[in-house]
Coordinates of C-alpha atoms in Angstrom, one line a residue:
X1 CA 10.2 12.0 -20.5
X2 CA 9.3 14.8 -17.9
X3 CA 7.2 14.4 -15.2
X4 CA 4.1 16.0 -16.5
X5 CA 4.9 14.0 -19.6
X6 CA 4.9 10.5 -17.4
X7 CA 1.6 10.7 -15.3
X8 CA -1.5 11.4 -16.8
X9 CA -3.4 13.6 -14.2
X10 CA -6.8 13.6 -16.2
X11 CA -7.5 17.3 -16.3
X12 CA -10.1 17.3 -19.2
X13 CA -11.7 14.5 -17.2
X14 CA -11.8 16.9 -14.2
X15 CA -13.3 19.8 -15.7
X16 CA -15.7 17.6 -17.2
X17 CA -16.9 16.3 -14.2
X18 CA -17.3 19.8 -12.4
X19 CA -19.5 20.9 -15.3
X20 CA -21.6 18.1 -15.3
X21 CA -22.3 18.3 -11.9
X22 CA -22.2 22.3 -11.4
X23 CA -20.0 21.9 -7.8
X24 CA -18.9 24.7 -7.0
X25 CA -16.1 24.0 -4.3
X26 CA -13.7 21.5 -5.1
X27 CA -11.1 19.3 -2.9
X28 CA -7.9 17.7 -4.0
X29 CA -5.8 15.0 -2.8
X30 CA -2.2 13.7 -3.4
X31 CA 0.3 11.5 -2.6
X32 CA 3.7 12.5 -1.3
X33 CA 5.3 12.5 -5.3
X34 CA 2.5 13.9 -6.9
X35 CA 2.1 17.0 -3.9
X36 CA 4.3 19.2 -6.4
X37 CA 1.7 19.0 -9.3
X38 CA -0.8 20.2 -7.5
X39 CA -0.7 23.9 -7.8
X40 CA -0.9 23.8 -11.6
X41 CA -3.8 21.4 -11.8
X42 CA -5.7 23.9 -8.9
X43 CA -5.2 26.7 -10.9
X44 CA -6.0 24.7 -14.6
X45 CA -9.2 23.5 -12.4
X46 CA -10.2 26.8 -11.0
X47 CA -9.4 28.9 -14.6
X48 CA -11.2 26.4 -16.4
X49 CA -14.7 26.2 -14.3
X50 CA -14.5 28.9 -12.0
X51 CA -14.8 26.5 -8.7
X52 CA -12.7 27.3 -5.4
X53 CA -10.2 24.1 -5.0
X54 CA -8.9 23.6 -1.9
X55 CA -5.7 21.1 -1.7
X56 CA -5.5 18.4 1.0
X57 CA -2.0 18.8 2.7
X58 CA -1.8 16.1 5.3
X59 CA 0.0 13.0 4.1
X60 CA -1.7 10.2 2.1
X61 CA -0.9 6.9 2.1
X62 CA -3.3 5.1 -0.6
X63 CA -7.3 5.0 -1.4
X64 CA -7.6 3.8 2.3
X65 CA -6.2 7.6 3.1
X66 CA -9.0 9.8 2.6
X67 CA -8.8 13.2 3.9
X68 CA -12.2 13.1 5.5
X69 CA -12.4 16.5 7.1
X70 CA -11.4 18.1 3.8
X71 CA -14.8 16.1 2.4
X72 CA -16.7 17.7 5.0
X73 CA -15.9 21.4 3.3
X74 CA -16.0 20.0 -0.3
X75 CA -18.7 18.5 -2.9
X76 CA -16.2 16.9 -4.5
X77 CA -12.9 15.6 -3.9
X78 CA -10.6 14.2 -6.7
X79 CA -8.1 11.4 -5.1
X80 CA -4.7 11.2 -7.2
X81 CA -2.7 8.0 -7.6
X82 CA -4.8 5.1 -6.6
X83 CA -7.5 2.8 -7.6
X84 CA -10.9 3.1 -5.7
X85 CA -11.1 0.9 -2.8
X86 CA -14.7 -1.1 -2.9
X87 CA -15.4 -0.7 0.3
X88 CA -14.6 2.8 0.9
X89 CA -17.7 4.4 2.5
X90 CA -17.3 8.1 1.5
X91 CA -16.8 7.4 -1.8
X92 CA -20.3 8.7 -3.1
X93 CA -18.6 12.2 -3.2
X94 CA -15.2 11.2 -4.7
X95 CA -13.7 10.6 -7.8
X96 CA -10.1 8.4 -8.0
X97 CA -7.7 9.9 -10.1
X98 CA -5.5 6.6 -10.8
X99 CA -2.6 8.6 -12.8
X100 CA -1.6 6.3 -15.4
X101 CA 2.0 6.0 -16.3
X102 CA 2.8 6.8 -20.0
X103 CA 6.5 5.2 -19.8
X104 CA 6.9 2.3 -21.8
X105 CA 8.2 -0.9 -20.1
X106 CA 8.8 -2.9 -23.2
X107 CA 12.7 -2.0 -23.0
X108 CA 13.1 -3.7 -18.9
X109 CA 10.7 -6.1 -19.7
X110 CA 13.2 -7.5 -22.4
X111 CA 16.1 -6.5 -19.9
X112 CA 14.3 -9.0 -17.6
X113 CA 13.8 -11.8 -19.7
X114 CA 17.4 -13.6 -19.1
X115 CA 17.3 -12.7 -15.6
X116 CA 13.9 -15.0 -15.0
X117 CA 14.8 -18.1 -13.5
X118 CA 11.4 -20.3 -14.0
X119 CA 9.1 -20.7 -16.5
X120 CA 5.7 -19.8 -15.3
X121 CA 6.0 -15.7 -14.6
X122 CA 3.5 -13.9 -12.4
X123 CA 3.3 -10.5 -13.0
X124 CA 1.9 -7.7 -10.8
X125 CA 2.2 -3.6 -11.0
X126 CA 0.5 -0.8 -8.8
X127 CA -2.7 1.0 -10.6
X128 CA -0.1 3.8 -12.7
X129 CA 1.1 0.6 -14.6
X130 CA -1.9 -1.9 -14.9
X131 CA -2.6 -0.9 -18.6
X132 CA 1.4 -1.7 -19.7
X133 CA 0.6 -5.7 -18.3
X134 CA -0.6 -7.0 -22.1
X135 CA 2.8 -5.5 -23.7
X136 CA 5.5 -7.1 -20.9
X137 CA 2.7 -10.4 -20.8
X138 CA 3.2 -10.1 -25.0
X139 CA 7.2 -9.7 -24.7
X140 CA 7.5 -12.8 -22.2
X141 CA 5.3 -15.1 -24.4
X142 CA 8.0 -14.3 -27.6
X143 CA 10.7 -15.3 -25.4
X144 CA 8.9 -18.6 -24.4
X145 CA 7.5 -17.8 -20.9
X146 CA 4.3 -18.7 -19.8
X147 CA 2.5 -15.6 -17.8
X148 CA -0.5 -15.4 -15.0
X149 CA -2.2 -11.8 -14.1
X150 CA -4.5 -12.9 -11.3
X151 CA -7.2 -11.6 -9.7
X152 CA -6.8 -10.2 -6.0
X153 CA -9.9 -10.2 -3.8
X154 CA -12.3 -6.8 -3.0
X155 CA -10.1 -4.8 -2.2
X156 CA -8.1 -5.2 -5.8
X157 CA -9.8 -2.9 -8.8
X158 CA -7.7 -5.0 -11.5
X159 CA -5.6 -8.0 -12.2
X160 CA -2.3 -8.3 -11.5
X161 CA -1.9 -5.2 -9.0
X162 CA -0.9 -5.0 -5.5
X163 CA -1.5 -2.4 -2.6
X164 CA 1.1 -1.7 0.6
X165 CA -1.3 -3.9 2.7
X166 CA -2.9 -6.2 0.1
X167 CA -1.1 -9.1 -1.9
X168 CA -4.1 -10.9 -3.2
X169 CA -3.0 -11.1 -6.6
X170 CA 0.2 -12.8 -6.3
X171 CA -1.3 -15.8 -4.6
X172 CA -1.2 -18.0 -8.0
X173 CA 0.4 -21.6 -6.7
X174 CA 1.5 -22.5 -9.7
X175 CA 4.1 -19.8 -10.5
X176 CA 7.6 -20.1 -10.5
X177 CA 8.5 -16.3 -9.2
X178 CA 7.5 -12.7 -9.9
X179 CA 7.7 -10.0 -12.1
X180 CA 7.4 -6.6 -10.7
X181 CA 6.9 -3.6 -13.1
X182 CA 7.3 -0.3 -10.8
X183 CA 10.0 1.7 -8.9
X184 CA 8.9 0.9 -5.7
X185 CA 10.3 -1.1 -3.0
X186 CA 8.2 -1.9 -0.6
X187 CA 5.4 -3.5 -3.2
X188 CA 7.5 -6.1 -4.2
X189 CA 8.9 -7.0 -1.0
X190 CA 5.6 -7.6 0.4
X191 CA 4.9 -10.1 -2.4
X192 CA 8.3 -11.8 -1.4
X193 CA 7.6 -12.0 2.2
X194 CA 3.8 -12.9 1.7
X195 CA 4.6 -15.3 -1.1
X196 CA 8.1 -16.8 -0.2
X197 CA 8.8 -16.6 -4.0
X198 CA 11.9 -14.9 -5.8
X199 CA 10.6 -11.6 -7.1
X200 CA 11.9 -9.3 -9.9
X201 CA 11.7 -5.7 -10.0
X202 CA 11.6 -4.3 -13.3
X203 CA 11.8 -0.5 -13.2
X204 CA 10.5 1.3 -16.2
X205 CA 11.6 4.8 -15.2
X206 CA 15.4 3.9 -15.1
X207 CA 15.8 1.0 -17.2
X208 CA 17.3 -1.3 -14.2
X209 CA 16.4 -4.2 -12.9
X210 CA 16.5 -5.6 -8.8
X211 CA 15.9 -8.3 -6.9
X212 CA 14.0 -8.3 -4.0
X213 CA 16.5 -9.3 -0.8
X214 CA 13.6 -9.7 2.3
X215 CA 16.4 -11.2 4.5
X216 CA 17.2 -7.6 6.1
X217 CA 13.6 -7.0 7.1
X218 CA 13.2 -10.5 8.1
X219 CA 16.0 -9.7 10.7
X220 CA 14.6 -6.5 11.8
X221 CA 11.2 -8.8 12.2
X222 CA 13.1 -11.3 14.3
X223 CA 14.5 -9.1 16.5
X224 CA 11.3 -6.7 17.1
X225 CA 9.8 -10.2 18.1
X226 CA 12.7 -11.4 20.4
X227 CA 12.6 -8.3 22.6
X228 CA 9.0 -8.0 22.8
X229 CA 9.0 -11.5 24.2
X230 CA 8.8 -10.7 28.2
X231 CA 6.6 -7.9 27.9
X232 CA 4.0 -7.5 30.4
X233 CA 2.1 -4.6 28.8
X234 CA 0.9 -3.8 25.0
X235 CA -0.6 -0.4 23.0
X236 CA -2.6 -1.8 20.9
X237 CA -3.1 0.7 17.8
X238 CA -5.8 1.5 15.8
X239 CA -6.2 4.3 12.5
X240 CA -9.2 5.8 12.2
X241 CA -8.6 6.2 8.3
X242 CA -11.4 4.8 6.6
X243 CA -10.0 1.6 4.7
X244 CA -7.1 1.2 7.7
X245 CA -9.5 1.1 10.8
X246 CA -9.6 -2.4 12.1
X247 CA -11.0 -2.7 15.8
X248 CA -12.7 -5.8 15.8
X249 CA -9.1 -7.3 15.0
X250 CA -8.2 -5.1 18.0
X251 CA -10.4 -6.2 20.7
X252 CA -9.7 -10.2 19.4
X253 CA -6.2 -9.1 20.3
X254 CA -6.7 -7.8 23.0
X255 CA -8.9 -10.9 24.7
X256 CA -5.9 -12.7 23.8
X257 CA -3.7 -11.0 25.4
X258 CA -5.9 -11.1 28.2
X259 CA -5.9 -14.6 28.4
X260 CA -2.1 -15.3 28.3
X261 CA -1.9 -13.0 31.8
X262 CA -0.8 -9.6 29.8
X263 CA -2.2 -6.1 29.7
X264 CA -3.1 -4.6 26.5
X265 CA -4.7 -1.2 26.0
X266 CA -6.6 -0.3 22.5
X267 CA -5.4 3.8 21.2
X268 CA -7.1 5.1 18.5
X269 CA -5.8 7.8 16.2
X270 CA -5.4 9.2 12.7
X271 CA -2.1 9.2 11.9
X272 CA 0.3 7.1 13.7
X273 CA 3.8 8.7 14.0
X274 CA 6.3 7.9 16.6
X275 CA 5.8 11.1 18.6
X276 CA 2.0 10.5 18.8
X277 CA 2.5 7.3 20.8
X278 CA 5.7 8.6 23.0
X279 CA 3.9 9.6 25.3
X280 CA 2.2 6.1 26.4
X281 CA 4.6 3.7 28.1
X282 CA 4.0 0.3 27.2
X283 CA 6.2 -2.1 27.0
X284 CA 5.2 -3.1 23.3
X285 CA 3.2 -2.0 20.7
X286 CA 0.7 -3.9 18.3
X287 CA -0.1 -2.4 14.9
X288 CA -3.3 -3.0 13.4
X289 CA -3.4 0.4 11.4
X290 CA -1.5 0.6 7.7
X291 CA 0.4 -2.7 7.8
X292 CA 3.4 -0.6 6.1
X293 CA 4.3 1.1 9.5
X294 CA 5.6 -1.8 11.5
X295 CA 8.1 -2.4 8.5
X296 CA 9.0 1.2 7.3
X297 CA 9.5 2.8 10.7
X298 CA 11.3 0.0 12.2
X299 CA 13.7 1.4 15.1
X300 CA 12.1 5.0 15.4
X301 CA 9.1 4.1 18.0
X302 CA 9.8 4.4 21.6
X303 CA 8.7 0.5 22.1
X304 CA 9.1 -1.9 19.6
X305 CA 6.0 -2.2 17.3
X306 CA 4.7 -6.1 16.2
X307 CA 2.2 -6.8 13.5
X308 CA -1.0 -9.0 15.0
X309 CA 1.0 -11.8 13.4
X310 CA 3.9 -11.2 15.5
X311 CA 2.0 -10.5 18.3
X312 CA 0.6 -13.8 17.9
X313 CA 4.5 -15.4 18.4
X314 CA 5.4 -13.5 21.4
X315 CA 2.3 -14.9 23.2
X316 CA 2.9 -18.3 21.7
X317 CA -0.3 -18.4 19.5
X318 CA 1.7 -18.5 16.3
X319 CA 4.9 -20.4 15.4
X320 CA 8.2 -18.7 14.3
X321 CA 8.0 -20.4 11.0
X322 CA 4.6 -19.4 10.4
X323 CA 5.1 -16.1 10.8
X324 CA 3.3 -13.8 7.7
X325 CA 3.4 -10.7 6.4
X326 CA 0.2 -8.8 7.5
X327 CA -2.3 -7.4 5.3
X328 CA -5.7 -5.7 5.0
X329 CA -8.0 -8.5 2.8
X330 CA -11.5 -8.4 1.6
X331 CA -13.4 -10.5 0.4

């Protein structure tokens, strides 16, 4: 299957929505895989109504990512790849493209059957595979298993998926390990880490199944913690992307660190990128921005960089076996 064949980008649904509400200058936004479609749906867009589209190109990182100067030119902006978050404030003049997946996971879901260890199977997806849940839950079932799509909290737009930063709907008690349908990584090692259950990966696009291995990161955590221990001075850090900005869990952070006898200062910016803090020389830093950052760019910041979790260790608020993975909940 091709990749215009896989995602379905909506167009009809588009063009439908300019007409109806006779904009006349449209914005678009994409995550990094889906930036190379974006010329042809621009110019189906623009041949089709006649509006002026104007494509986002700064980096997006999920429906917490909204390119909010682009809104500022636009009446409308259409937001590829994710789900609408509920508490996104802007999103009166946005429409979320969620770019279902066509591919069928029947075949890896069967792959996975003999592979699954217990008998009570919690499975999760991202939004492009939500709608394929009922055919792996239907699979399981003939092969005996018992299967639990749960609900996440606010922040989740369906059962059974999970965000970078938000594990809600793998919290089910009662399951014996997870079921991850999706090519990603990082998704199902979050569940893992946040969960402390074996989890499956069950990848659709190549027909291969992996388990998730957390012990490498949880090194890589164990040591960013070890030699932030004697710092004297923290950065704390703080997006000011719309679903990602978190200052209120800065300035508690920052009284704490006040009151174990250390310095920490709060910086605000958009995008946080190891050459945007190089220039401050803290000891430390203290991420409170996407909670993917601390994990993915591990090693490439000047200082190390904790999650509030960890931060919580070094000062001795939080025990080493309680550390967590962080995430950005609702209600």
């Amino acid at each position: 299957m091709s990749e215009i064949e896989a995602f379905d980008f909506q167009l009809a649904r588009i063009i439908s929505v300019i007409k109806d509400t006779g904009a006349k200058v449209i914005g678009l936004q994409f995550p990094e895989g889906f930036k190379r479609r974006s010329l042809g749906i621009a110019s189906g867009i623009e041949s089709e109504t006649g509006t002026s589209v104007i494509i986002s190109g700064n980096p997006c990182f999920g429906a917490c990512d909204l390119d909010v100067a682009l809104l500022n030119d636009v009446e409308i902006l259409f937001h590829f790849g994710h789900a609408h978050l509920d508490d996104n404030k802007l999103s009166q003049k946005v429409y979320f493209i969620e770019t279902r997946s066509a591919v069928d996971v029947k075949d890896v879901v069967k792959l996975a059957v003999p592979e699954l260890r217990g008998q009570k199977i919690g499975l999760i997806t991202t939004v492009q595979h939500v709608h394929k849940l009922e055919d792996a839950t239907s699979i399981l079932r003939e092969h005996g298993k018992e299967c639990v799509i749960c609900s996440g909290d606010s922040k989740i737009a369906y059962p059974g998926q999970v965000l970078g930063c938000n594990f809600s709907a793998a919290r089910e008690e009662m399951c014996d390990e997870y079921l991850y349908i999706g090519s990603g990584q990082f998704h199902p090692l979050g569940v893992s880490l946040a969960t402390k259950r074996r989890v499956l990966i069950a990848d659709p696009f190549v027909n291969e199944l992996r388990e998730v291995d957390s012990s490498r990161v949880l090194r890589q955590r164990s040591a960013v913690i070890a030699k932030s221990i004697d710092a004297e001075v923290f950065g704390i850090v703080v997006s000011t992307k719309p679903g990602q900005e978190r200052m209120a869990l800065a300035e508690e952070l920052k009284e704490m660190a006040k009151k174990h006898g250390r310095n920490a200062y709060v910086f605000t910016m958009d995008l946080v990128t190891p050459d945007q803090l190089l220039q401050f020389k803290v000891d430390a830093f203290v991420n409170t921005a996407c909670p993917r950052l601390a994990v993915d760019e591990v090693g490439r910041f000047h200082a190390p960089m904790l999650t509030p979790m960890e931060f919580e260790i070094v000062l001795g608020e939080r025990e080493w076996e309680d550390l967590i993975f962080d995430e950005i909940t609702g209600e």
